[in-house]
Amino acid sequence: MLGNFSYHNPTKLYFGEDSLSYLKDELKNYGENVLLIYGGGSVKKNGLYDEIITILKESNKNVAEISGVMPNPTLEKLYEGVKIARENNSEFILAVGGGSVCDYAKAVSVSVHCTDDPWQKYYIRFEEPDCKIVPVGCVLTMAGTGSEMNGGAVITNHESKLKIGHVFGDDVMPKFSVLNPKYTMTLPKYQMTAGIYDIMNHICEQYFSGEDDNTSDYISEALMKSLIHASRIANENPQDYEARSNIMWTATWALNTLVAKGKTTDWMVHMLGQSVGAYTNATHGMTLAAVSLPYYRFIMPYGLKKFVRFAKEVWNVNPDGKTDTQVAQEGLTAMENWMKELGLVMKISELGATDDMIEGIADGTIIMDGGYKVLTRDEIVQILKESM
Ligand code: NZQ
Ligand code: ZN
């Protein structure tokens, strides 16, 4: 049975090759002092930075910049950004980049006018903002996280070796996002496929929870099928616009709060992957890929019915003459084959995890209770060892 919920997504989207042309109109809604945030330089190389600066100048904005936002943005970088935003009296934040840049922009937006320490308030105590929030708009350059249409903001604290996400509410979600699949074409293939698996896993995290026959599961299956189809085309030809645009659109729907409505969700793969990320600083999607199969094979008996459905509906496994367990196993094998076809990293040791890190990674793994089995710490260690 679907539970009670309210649904409202405040992010306005502009999608397609002409989508940046709407930025000028959007900028009219916000103050003069704009804080432009971007990453390590890809936007300068591919010319997007110049296009954005031109639009900002034509819109008579005073532009301050934060550059060098790294993948898995750090707490130190957040403090630096808050300082720059305060010094420049920033009234609007424009994030141009992937999930890291968009997440970071949201973290800055809730911290500029906050008198508390943001790490303690948002990432340790999980409190909601009670200060003025600086509005954020995004121009997305990488498909994966869904950050363009959600309230997520993941920050890594290297000192305490913790990578934690806070999912903020409507007030923090981007006011608008520009999604032009062309901008994702310059992504290195490693990042493209990591993003594809991130999308797949966002859907799985919401799908592998609960046993109700609800609409969300049908939406999830359609999203997964579209993603698998498009990923195979993009893997062969990364410049295929149709495939890249479908991947970008699927990424947004995979984590824009819709499919989770009215149902329970898991998120245990993300908790494992984030803790691996805190120790290795590895690419987010690859950390998920590396822990997924040991995790899903472990919980499969506890959620057998759903794993059978997954095998049949998503991977077209023929159930004739097979036990439920065999069907479910075939489904996971089909997913494994697809992951290998894409060249995803299947071991955390390949991401820099070493045996002596296992205990610490387990300690940093937040245990969720929405999946088919609430893991014990020993089980987390076992899954991590199987992921080595
Ligand atoms: O920094 P630049 O030079 O831009 O390079 C980036 C970065 O090195 C590059 N890149 C991005 N767009 C490009 C490009 N290179 C060439 N051409 C382009 N068009 O790709 C690299 C990775 O970018 P990043 O933003 O780090 O990747 P992603 O979008 O996967 O974001 C990862 C972050 O998002 C968090 C992750 O934990 C991680 O910190 N997540 C956020 C979520 C959310 N908001 O809901 C949910 C996710 O599960 C995830 O946890
Ligand atoms: Zn993710």
Short mmCIF file of C-alpha atoms and ligand atoms in Angstrom, two decimals:
data_model
loop_
_atom_site.label_atom_id
_atom_site.label_comp_id
_atom_site.label_asym_id
_atom_site.label_seq_id
_atom_site.Cartn_x
_atom_site.Cartn_y
_atom_site.Cartn_z
CA MET A 1 0.00 0.00 0.00
CA LEU A 2 1.27 3.45 -0.82
CA GLY A 3 1.76 5.52 2.31
CA ASN A 4 0.70 9.13 2.81
CA PHE A 5 2.75 11.79 1.10
CA SER A 6 2.77 15.23 -0.38
CA TYR A 7 4.57 15.77 -3.63
CA HIS A 8 6.01 18.98 -4.96
CA ASN A 9 9.23 19.44 -6.87
CA PRO A 10 10.19 23.11 -7.06
CA THR A 11 13.01 22.78 -9.62
CA LYS A 12 12.21 24.12 -13.06
CA LEU A 13 14.05 22.25 -15.84
CA TYR A 14 15.25 23.43 -19.22
CA PHE A 15 16.23 20.43 -21.31
CA GLY A 16 17.89 20.10 -24.71
CA GLU A 17 20.40 21.69 -27.03
CA ASP A 18 18.88 25.17 -26.70
CA SER A 19 18.38 25.05 -22.96
CA LEU A 20 21.10 27.57 -22.03
CA SER A 21 19.20 30.28 -23.90
CA TYR A 22 16.75 30.39 -20.97
CA LEU A 23 19.41 31.33 -18.44
CA LYS A 24 19.14 35.03 -19.16
CA ASP A 25 15.43 35.09 -18.32
CA GLU A 26 15.97 33.09 -15.15
CA LEU A 27 18.72 35.44 -13.96
CA LYS A 28 16.23 38.34 -13.98
CA ASN A 29 14.58 36.74 -10.92
CA TYR A 30 17.65 37.09 -8.72
CA GLY A 31 19.94 39.75 -7.25
CA GLU A 32 22.95 41.39 -8.90
CA ASN A 33 25.65 39.60 -6.93
CA VAL A 34 26.12 36.20 -8.49
CA LEU A 35 28.49 33.55 -7.20
CA LEU A 36 29.63 31.34 -10.08
CA ILE A 37 30.84 27.91 -8.94
CA TYR A 38 32.62 25.34 -11.08
CA GLY A 39 35.05 22.44 -10.85
CA GLY A 40 38.58 21.69 -11.91
CA GLY A 41 38.52 23.22 -15.35
CA SER A 42 36.47 21.08 -17.74
CA VAL A 43 34.08 23.99 -18.30
CA LYS A 44 36.97 26.22 -19.35
CA LYS A 45 38.27 23.62 -21.79
CA ASN A 46 34.93 22.98 -23.48
CA GLY A 47 33.94 26.65 -23.75
CA LEU A 48 30.93 26.56 -21.45
CA TYR A 49 32.58 28.94 -18.97
CA ASP A 50 32.94 31.62 -21.67
CA GLU A 51 29.31 31.21 -22.73
CA ILE A 52 28.11 31.57 -19.14
CA ILE A 53 30.30 34.60 -18.43
CA THR A 54 28.94 36.30 -21.53
CA ILE A 55 25.35 35.71 -20.40
CA LEU A 56 26.15 36.96 -16.87
CA LYS A 57 27.77 40.11 -18.25
CA GLU A 58 24.87 40.76 -20.62
CA SER A 59 22.60 40.41 -17.59
CA ASN A 60 24.62 43.10 -15.72
CA LYS A 61 25.60 40.82 -12.87
CA ASN A 62 28.55 41.29 -10.52
CA VAL A 63 30.29 37.95 -10.69
CA ALA A 64 32.40 36.37 -7.96
CA GLU A 65 33.83 32.90 -8.56
CA ILE A 66 34.67 29.73 -6.72
CA SER A 67 36.70 27.40 -8.90
CA GLY A 68 38.36 24.07 -8.23
CA VAL A 69 35.44 22.30 -6.61
CA MET A 70 36.79 18.77 -6.54
CA PRO A 71 34.95 15.49 -7.07
CA ASN A 72 33.66 14.53 -3.60
CA PRO A 73 33.80 18.15 -2.33
CA THR A 74 35.51 18.60 1.00
CA LEU A 75 34.59 20.42 4.18
CA GLU A 76 37.64 22.69 3.83
CA LYS A 77 36.40 23.72 0.40
CA LEU A 78 32.96 24.40 1.89
CA TYR A 79 34.44 26.75 4.51
CA GLU A 80 36.40 28.52 1.74
CA GLY A 81 33.23 28.94 -0.34
CA VAL A 82 31.21 30.29 2.56
CA LYS A 83 33.90 32.92 3.16
CA ILE A 84 33.88 34.00 -0.51
CA ALA A 85 30.07 34.13 -0.58
CA ARG A 86 30.00 36.30 2.55
CA GLU A 87 32.72 38.66 1.30
CA ASN A 88 30.83 39.16 -1.95
CA ASN A 89 27.38 39.43 -0.43
CA SER A 90 26.24 36.74 -2.86
CA GLU A 91 22.54 36.79 -3.64
CA PHE A 92 22.42 33.95 -6.13
CA ILE A 93 24.62 30.90 -6.76
CA LEU A 94 25.11 29.50 -10.26
CA ALA A 95 26.62 26.00 -10.22
CA VAL A 96 28.16 24.86 -13.51
CA GLY A 97 29.37 21.27 -13.38
CA GLY A 98 28.56 17.77 -12.23
CA GLY A 99 26.99 16.50 -9.03
CA SER A 100 29.95 17.62 -6.94
CA VAL A 101 29.58 21.25 -8.04
CA CYS A 102 25.78 21.20 -7.65
CA ASP A 103 25.95 19.51 -4.22
CA TYR A 104 28.62 21.95 -3.10
CA ALA A 105 26.55 24.94 -4.24
CA LYS A 106 23.66 23.73 -2.09
CA ALA A 107 25.95 23.21 0.90
CA VAL A 108 27.26 26.78 0.50
CA SER A 109 23.72 28.12 0.09
CA VAL A 110 22.62 26.85 3.52
CA SER A 111 25.85 27.87 5.25
CA VAL A 112 26.41 31.50 4.17
CA HIS A 113 23.92 32.92 6.68
CA CYS A 114 24.25 30.13 9.22
CA THR A 115 25.88 31.02 12.54
CA ASP A 116 26.54 27.38 13.46
CA ASP A 117 29.29 25.19 12.07
CA PRO A 118 27.70 23.62 8.94
CA TRP A 119 29.41 20.24 9.39
CA GLN A 120 28.10 19.84 12.92
CA LYS A 121 24.66 21.23 12.14
CA TYR A 122 23.84 19.58 8.83
CA TYR A 123 26.08 16.51 8.65
CA ILE A 124 26.39 15.36 12.26
CA ARG A 125 23.14 16.56 13.85
CA PHE A 126 21.16 16.45 10.57
CA GLU A 127 19.29 19.64 11.44
CA GLU A 128 17.38 21.63 8.86
CA PRO A 129 18.45 25.16 7.94
CA ASP A 130 16.92 27.92 10.04
CA CYS A 131 18.72 30.77 8.27
CA LYS A 132 18.30 32.61 4.99
CA ILE A 133 19.11 30.26 2.09
CA VAL A 134 20.87 31.67 -0.98
CA PRO A 135 19.00 30.46 -4.10
CA VAL A 136 20.86 28.09 -6.42
CA GLY A 137 20.59 27.42 -10.17
CA CYS A 138 22.49 24.65 -11.98
CA VAL A 139 23.93 24.12 -15.43
CA LEU A 140 24.64 20.39 -15.43
CA THR A 141 27.63 18.87 -17.25
CA MET A 142 27.51 15.27 -16.02
CA ALA A 143 24.55 12.89 -15.78
CA GLY A 144 24.39 10.71 -12.68
CA THR A 145 23.61 12.08 -9.27
CA GLY A 146 20.23 13.73 -9.83
CA SER A 147 21.59 16.69 -7.85
CA GLU A 148 20.06 18.98 -10.49
CA MET A 149 16.56 18.25 -9.18
CA ASN A 150 16.99 17.17 -5.59
CA GLY A 151 18.11 18.51 -2.22
CA GLY A 152 21.12 16.24 -1.79
CA ALA A 153 24.46 17.73 -0.82
CA VAL A 154 27.24 15.27 -0.02
CA ILE A 155 30.37 16.58 1.74
CA THR A 156 33.56 14.71 2.63
CA ASN A 157 35.43 15.39 5.85
CA HIS A 158 38.92 13.98 5.34
CA GLU A 159 39.95 14.68 8.91
CA SER A 160 37.27 12.41 10.39
CA LYS A 161 37.19 10.17 7.29
CA LEU A 162 33.46 10.60 6.85
CA LYS A 163 31.53 11.23 3.65
CA ILE A 164 27.98 12.22 4.52
CA GLY A 165 24.99 13.39 2.50
CA HIS A 166 22.24 15.64 3.79
CA VAL A 167 19.06 15.61 1.75
CA PHE A 168 17.68 19.11 2.16
CA GLY A 169 14.10 20.14 1.48
CA ASP A 170 12.30 22.17 -1.17
CA ASP A 171 13.88 25.49 -0.13
CA VAL A 172 17.35 24.21 -0.94
CA MET A 173 16.62 22.37 -4.17
CA PRO A 174 17.82 24.21 -7.28
CA LYS A 175 15.39 26.88 -8.44
CA PHE A 176 16.13 25.80 -11.99
CA SER A 177 18.50 23.50 -13.86
CA VAL A 178 19.74 23.63 -17.42
CA LEU A 179 20.18 20.14 -18.87
CA ASN A 180 21.94 20.10 -22.21
CA PRO A 181 23.08 16.57 -23.14
CA LYS A 182 25.72 18.12 -25.44
CA TYR A 183 27.60 19.36 -22.37
CA THR A 184 28.07 15.78 -21.20
CA MET A 185 29.80 14.76 -24.44
CA THR A 186 33.24 15.87 -23.24
CA LEU A 187 33.10 13.63 -20.19
CA PRO A 188 35.83 10.98 -20.04
CA LYS A 189 34.31 7.53 -20.63
CA TYR A 190 35.21 6.45 -17.08
CA GLN A 191 33.03 9.26 -15.70
CA MET A 192 30.23 8.55 -18.17
CA THR A 193 29.98 4.91 -17.11
CA ALA A 194 30.38 5.74 -13.41
CA GLY A 195 27.44 8.11 -13.84
CA ILE A 196 25.41 5.41 -15.58
CA TYR A 197 25.91 3.02 -12.69
CA ASP A 198 25.10 5.77 -10.18
CA ILE A 199 21.75 6.20 -11.95
CA MET A 200 21.11 2.44 -11.96
CA ASN A 201 21.87 2.20 -8.30
CA HIS A 202 19.67 5.15 -7.34
CA ILE A 203 16.78 3.26 -8.88
CA CYS A 204 17.79 -0.03 -7.20
CA GLU A 205 18.07 1.67 -3.80
CA GLN A 206 14.44 2.72 -4.05
CA TYR A 207 13.22 -0.46 -5.77
CA PHE A 208 14.72 -3.06 -3.42
CA SER A 209 12.62 -2.16 -0.44
CA GLY A 210 9.11 -3.20 0.51
CA GLU A 211 6.94 -5.82 -1.14
CA ASP A 212 3.93 -3.81 -2.25
CA ASP A 213 2.73 -3.83 -5.80
CA ASN A 214 2.95 -0.10 -6.37
CA THR A 215 3.31 2.33 -9.23
CA SER A 216 6.83 3.32 -8.18
CA ASP A 217 8.11 -0.15 -9.00
CA TYR A 218 6.70 0.01 -12.52
CA ILE A 219 8.23 3.47 -13.05
CA SER A 220 11.55 2.16 -11.73
CA GLU A 221 11.51 -0.82 -14.09
CA ALA A 222 10.86 1.44 -17.06
CA LEU A 223 13.70 3.76 -16.02
CA MET A 224 16.08 0.83 -15.60
CA LYS A 225 15.17 -0.63 -19.00
CA SER A 226 15.64 2.71 -20.72
CA LEU A 227 18.97 3.21 -18.97
CA ILE A 228 20.31 -0.26 -19.85
CA HIS A 229 19.30 0.23 -23.49
CA ALA A 230 20.82 3.72 -23.77
CA SER A 231 23.96 2.76 -21.84
CA ARG A 232 24.77 0.03 -24.36
CA ILE A 233 24.49 2.49 -27.24
CA ALA A 234 26.53 5.16 -25.42
CA ASN A 235 29.16 2.59 -24.49
CA GLU A 236 29.65 1.79 -28.17
CA ASN A 237 29.35 5.39 -29.32
CA PRO A 238 29.62 8.01 -26.56
CA GLN A 239 28.73 10.73 -29.09
CA ASP A 240 25.23 9.30 -29.74
CA TYR A 241 23.04 12.27 -28.80
CA GLU A 242 19.86 10.28 -28.41
CA ALA A 243 21.43 7.82 -25.99
CA ARG A 244 23.18 10.57 -24.02
CA SER A 245 19.99 12.60 -23.78
CA ASN A 246 18.02 9.59 -22.55
CA ILE A 247 20.70 8.88 -19.96
CA MET A 248 20.57 12.48 -18.77
CA TRP A 249 16.79 12.48 -18.47
CA THR A 250 16.76 9.10 -16.71
CA ALA A 251 19.32 10.37 -14.20
CA THR A 252 17.03 13.22 -13.26
CA TRP A 253 13.98 10.99 -12.80
CA ALA A 254 15.95 8.36 -10.93
CA LEU A 255 16.51 10.69 -8.01
CA ASN A 256 14.21 13.69 -8.12
CA THR A 257 12.10 12.43 -5.19
CA LEU A 258 9.29 10.97 -7.35
CA VAL A 259 9.85 7.22 -7.25
CA ALA A 260 10.47 7.16 -3.50
CA LYS A 261 7.11 8.69 -2.71
CA GLY A 262 4.83 6.54 -0.58
CA LYS A 263 7.30 3.66 -0.21
CA THR A 264 10.27 2.64 1.87
CA THR A 265 13.79 2.81 0.41
CA ASP A 266 17.12 1.13 1.14
CA TRP A 267 20.27 3.25 0.39
CA MET A 268 22.64 0.69 1.93
CA VAL A 269 24.82 0.45 -1.20
CA HIS A 270 25.30 4.21 -1.03
CA MET A 271 26.23 4.07 2.65
CA LEU A 272 28.87 1.42 1.89
CA GLY A 273 30.07 3.28 -1.21
CA GLN A 274 30.27 6.62 0.59
CA SER A 275 32.41 5.15 3.35
CA VAL A 276 34.70 3.58 0.74
CA GLY A 277 34.83 7.03 -0.87
CA ALA A 278 35.83 8.68 2.40
CA TYR A 279 38.88 6.39 2.57
CA THR A 280 39.84 6.28 -1.10
CA ASN A 281 38.38 9.48 -2.63
CA ALA A 282 37.30 7.23 -5.52
CA THR A 283 34.70 8.18 -8.12
CA HIS A 284 31.24 7.86 -6.55
CA GLY A 285 29.61 5.60 -9.15
CA MET A 286 32.58 3.22 -9.10
CA THR A 287 32.42 2.82 -5.32
CA LEU A 288 28.78 1.76 -5.73
CA ALA A 289 29.59 -0.67 -8.53
CA ALA A 290 32.33 -2.30 -6.48
CA VAL A 291 30.15 -3.09 -3.43
CA SER A 292 26.83 -3.77 -5.16
CA LEU A 293 26.95 -7.43 -6.12
CA PRO A 294 28.30 -8.74 -2.80
CA TYR A 295 25.57 -6.70 -1.08
CA TYR A 296 22.71 -7.75 -3.36
CA ARG A 297 23.74 -11.41 -3.32
CA PHE A 298 23.78 -11.22 0.48
CA ILE A 299 20.31 -9.69 0.89
CA MET A 300 18.70 -11.56 -2.02
CA PRO A 301 17.22 -14.39 0.11
CA TYR A 302 15.53 -11.81 2.37
CA GLY A 303 13.82 -10.06 -0.54
CA LEU A 304 13.53 -12.99 -2.93
CA LYS A 305 10.17 -11.99 -4.41
CA LYS A 306 11.50 -8.61 -5.53
CA PHE A 307 14.72 -10.06 -6.90
CA VAL A 308 12.67 -12.51 -8.98
CA ARG A 309 10.59 -9.62 -10.30
CA PHE A 310 13.79 -7.69 -11.07
CA ALA A 311 15.19 -10.66 -13.01
CA LYS A 312 12.03 -11.15 -15.04
CA GLU A 313 10.99 -7.55 -15.67
CA VAL A 314 14.35 -5.80 -16.04
CA TRP A 315 16.64 -8.54 -17.38
CA ASN A 316 14.10 -10.71 -19.25
CA VAL A 317 15.10 -13.87 -17.40
CA ASN A 318 12.90 -16.78 -18.47
CA PRO A 319 11.59 -18.41 -15.26
CA ASP A 320 10.41 -21.68 -16.86
CA GLY A 321 11.53 -24.75 -14.95
CA LYS A 322 13.61 -22.74 -12.48
CA THR A 323 13.29 -22.13 -8.76
CA ASP A 324 12.80 -18.57 -7.52
CA THR A 325 16.35 -18.54 -6.21
CA GLN A 326 17.72 -19.58 -9.60
CA VAL A 327 15.71 -16.87 -11.36
CA ALA A 328 16.87 -14.22 -8.88
CA GLN A 329 20.50 -15.33 -9.25
CA GLU A 330 20.23 -15.17 -13.03
CA GLY A 331 18.96 -11.60 -12.73
CA LEU A 332 21.98 -10.57 -10.69
CA THR A 333 24.29 -12.39 -13.11
CA ALA A 334 22.71 -10.46 -15.99
CA MET A 335 23.34 -7.22 -14.10
CA GLU A 336 26.93 -8.30 -13.45
CA ASN A 337 27.48 -9.03 -17.15
CA TRP A 338 26.08 -5.61 -18.07
CA MET A 339 28.36 -3.94 -15.51
CA LYS A 340 31.40 -5.75 -16.94
CA GLU A 341 30.32 -4.82 -20.47
CA LEU A 342 30.43 -1.15 -19.42
CA GLY A 343 33.84 -1.61 -17.85
CA LEU A 344 32.76 -0.67 -14.32
CA VAL A 345 35.12 -1.22 -11.41
CA MET A 346 33.99 -4.38 -9.62
CA LYS A 347 36.42 -4.43 -6.67
CA ILE A 348 37.11 -1.82 -3.99
CA SER A 349 40.76 -2.92 -4.00
CA GLU A 350 40.98 -1.48 -7.53
CA LEU A 351 39.82 1.84 -6.08
CA GLY A 352 42.63 1.94 -3.54
CA ALA A 353 40.98 0.17 -0.59
CA THR A 354 43.40 -1.99 1.37
CA ASP A 355 42.79 -4.70 3.98
CA ASP A 356 43.78 -2.43 6.84
CA MET A 357 41.03 0.02 5.87
CA ILE A 358 38.15 -2.48 6.17
CA GLU A 359 37.43 -1.90 9.87
CA GLY A 360 37.45 1.88 9.45
CA ILE A 361 35.24 1.73 6.36
CA ALA A 362 32.80 -0.46 8.33
CA ASP A 363 32.81 2.05 11.21
CA GLY A 364 32.04 4.89 8.79
CA THR A 365 29.14 3.01 7.15
CA ILE A 366 25.78 4.31 8.31
CA ILE A 367 23.37 1.38 8.79
CA MET A 368 19.96 1.94 7.18
CA ASP A 369 16.79 0.05 8.07
CA GLY A 370 14.71 0.23 4.90
CA GLY A 371 16.22 -2.69 2.98
CA TYR A 372 15.39 -6.39 3.16
CA LYS A 373 17.89 -7.03 5.93
CA VAL A 374 19.29 -4.61 8.50
CA LEU A 375 23.00 -5.35 8.35
CA THR A 376 25.10 -5.98 11.42
CA ARG A 377 28.60 -4.56 11.59
CA ASP A 378 30.03 -8.07 11.04
CA GLU A 379 27.93 -8.44 7.91
CA ILE A 380 29.23 -5.09 6.64
CA VAL A 381 32.79 -6.30 7.16
CA GLN A 382 31.95 -9.54 5.33
CA ILE A 383 30.45 -7.64 2.36
CA LEU A 384 33.45 -5.31 2.23
CA LYS A 385 35.83 -8.27 2.26
CA GLU A 386 33.90 -9.87 -0.58
CA SER A 387 34.21 -6.58 -2.48
CA MET A 388 38.04 -6.64 -2.24
O1 NZQ B 1 35.94 19.32 -12.09
P1 NZQ B 1 35.83 19.23 -13.56
O2 NZQ B 1 37.04 19.71 -14.27
O3 NZQ B 1 34.56 19.85 -14.08
O4 NZQ B 1 35.81 17.65 -13.92
C1 NZQ B 1 34.78 16.77 -13.50
C2 NZQ B 1 35.24 15.76 -12.44
O5 NZQ B 1 36.59 15.53 -12.55
C3 NZQ B 1 34.43 15.90 -14.67
N1 NZQ B 1 33.42 16.46 -15.54
C4 NZQ B 1 32.14 16.82 -15.22
N2 NZQ B 1 31.50 17.24 -16.31
C5 NZQ B 1 32.40 17.16 -17.33
C6 NZQ B 1 33.62 16.68 -16.84
N3 NZQ B 1 34.70 16.50 -17.63
C7 NZQ B 1 34.58 16.79 -18.93
N4 NZQ B 1 33.43 17.23 -19.48
C8 NZQ B 1 32.32 17.41 -18.73
N5 NZQ B 1 31.16 17.81 -19.29
O6 NZQ B 1 33.93 14.70 -14.10
C9 NZQ B 1 34.52 14.48 -12.83
C10 NZQ B 1 33.47 14.06 -11.87
O7 NZQ B 1 32.54 15.08 -11.63
P2 NZQ B 1 31.60 15.02 -10.35
O8 NZQ B 1 30.77 16.24 -10.32
O9 NZQ B 1 32.43 14.72 -9.14
O10 NZQ B 1 30.72 13.72 -10.64
P3 NZQ B 1 29.26 13.34 -10.20
O11 NZQ B 1 28.26 14.08 -11.00
O12 NZQ B 1 29.20 11.88 -10.20
O13 NZQ B 1 29.14 13.87 -8.68
C11 NZQ B 1 29.65 13.10 -7.62
C12 NZQ B 1 29.31 13.73 -6.27
O14 NZQ B 1 27.88 13.77 -6.07
C13 NZQ B 1 27.54 13.08 -4.86
C14 NZQ B 1 28.65 12.05 -4.76
O15 NZQ B 1 28.77 11.49 -3.49
C15 NZQ B 1 29.86 12.87 -5.15
O16 NZQ B 1 30.31 13.64 -4.06
N6 NZQ B 1 26.17 12.56 -4.94
C16 NZQ B 1 25.13 13.43 -4.86
C17 NZQ B 1 23.81 13.01 -4.82
C18 NZQ B 1 22.67 13.92 -4.72
N7 NZQ B 1 22.82 15.21 -4.79
O17 NZQ B 1 21.54 13.44 -4.55
C19 NZQ B 1 23.47 11.59 -4.83
C20 NZQ B 1 24.57 10.71 -5.31
O18 NZQ B 1 24.29 9.41 -4.83
C21 NZQ B 1 25.92 11.14 -4.89
O19 NZQ B 1 26.19 10.69 -3.57
ZN ZN B 2 24.66 7.98 -6.08
#
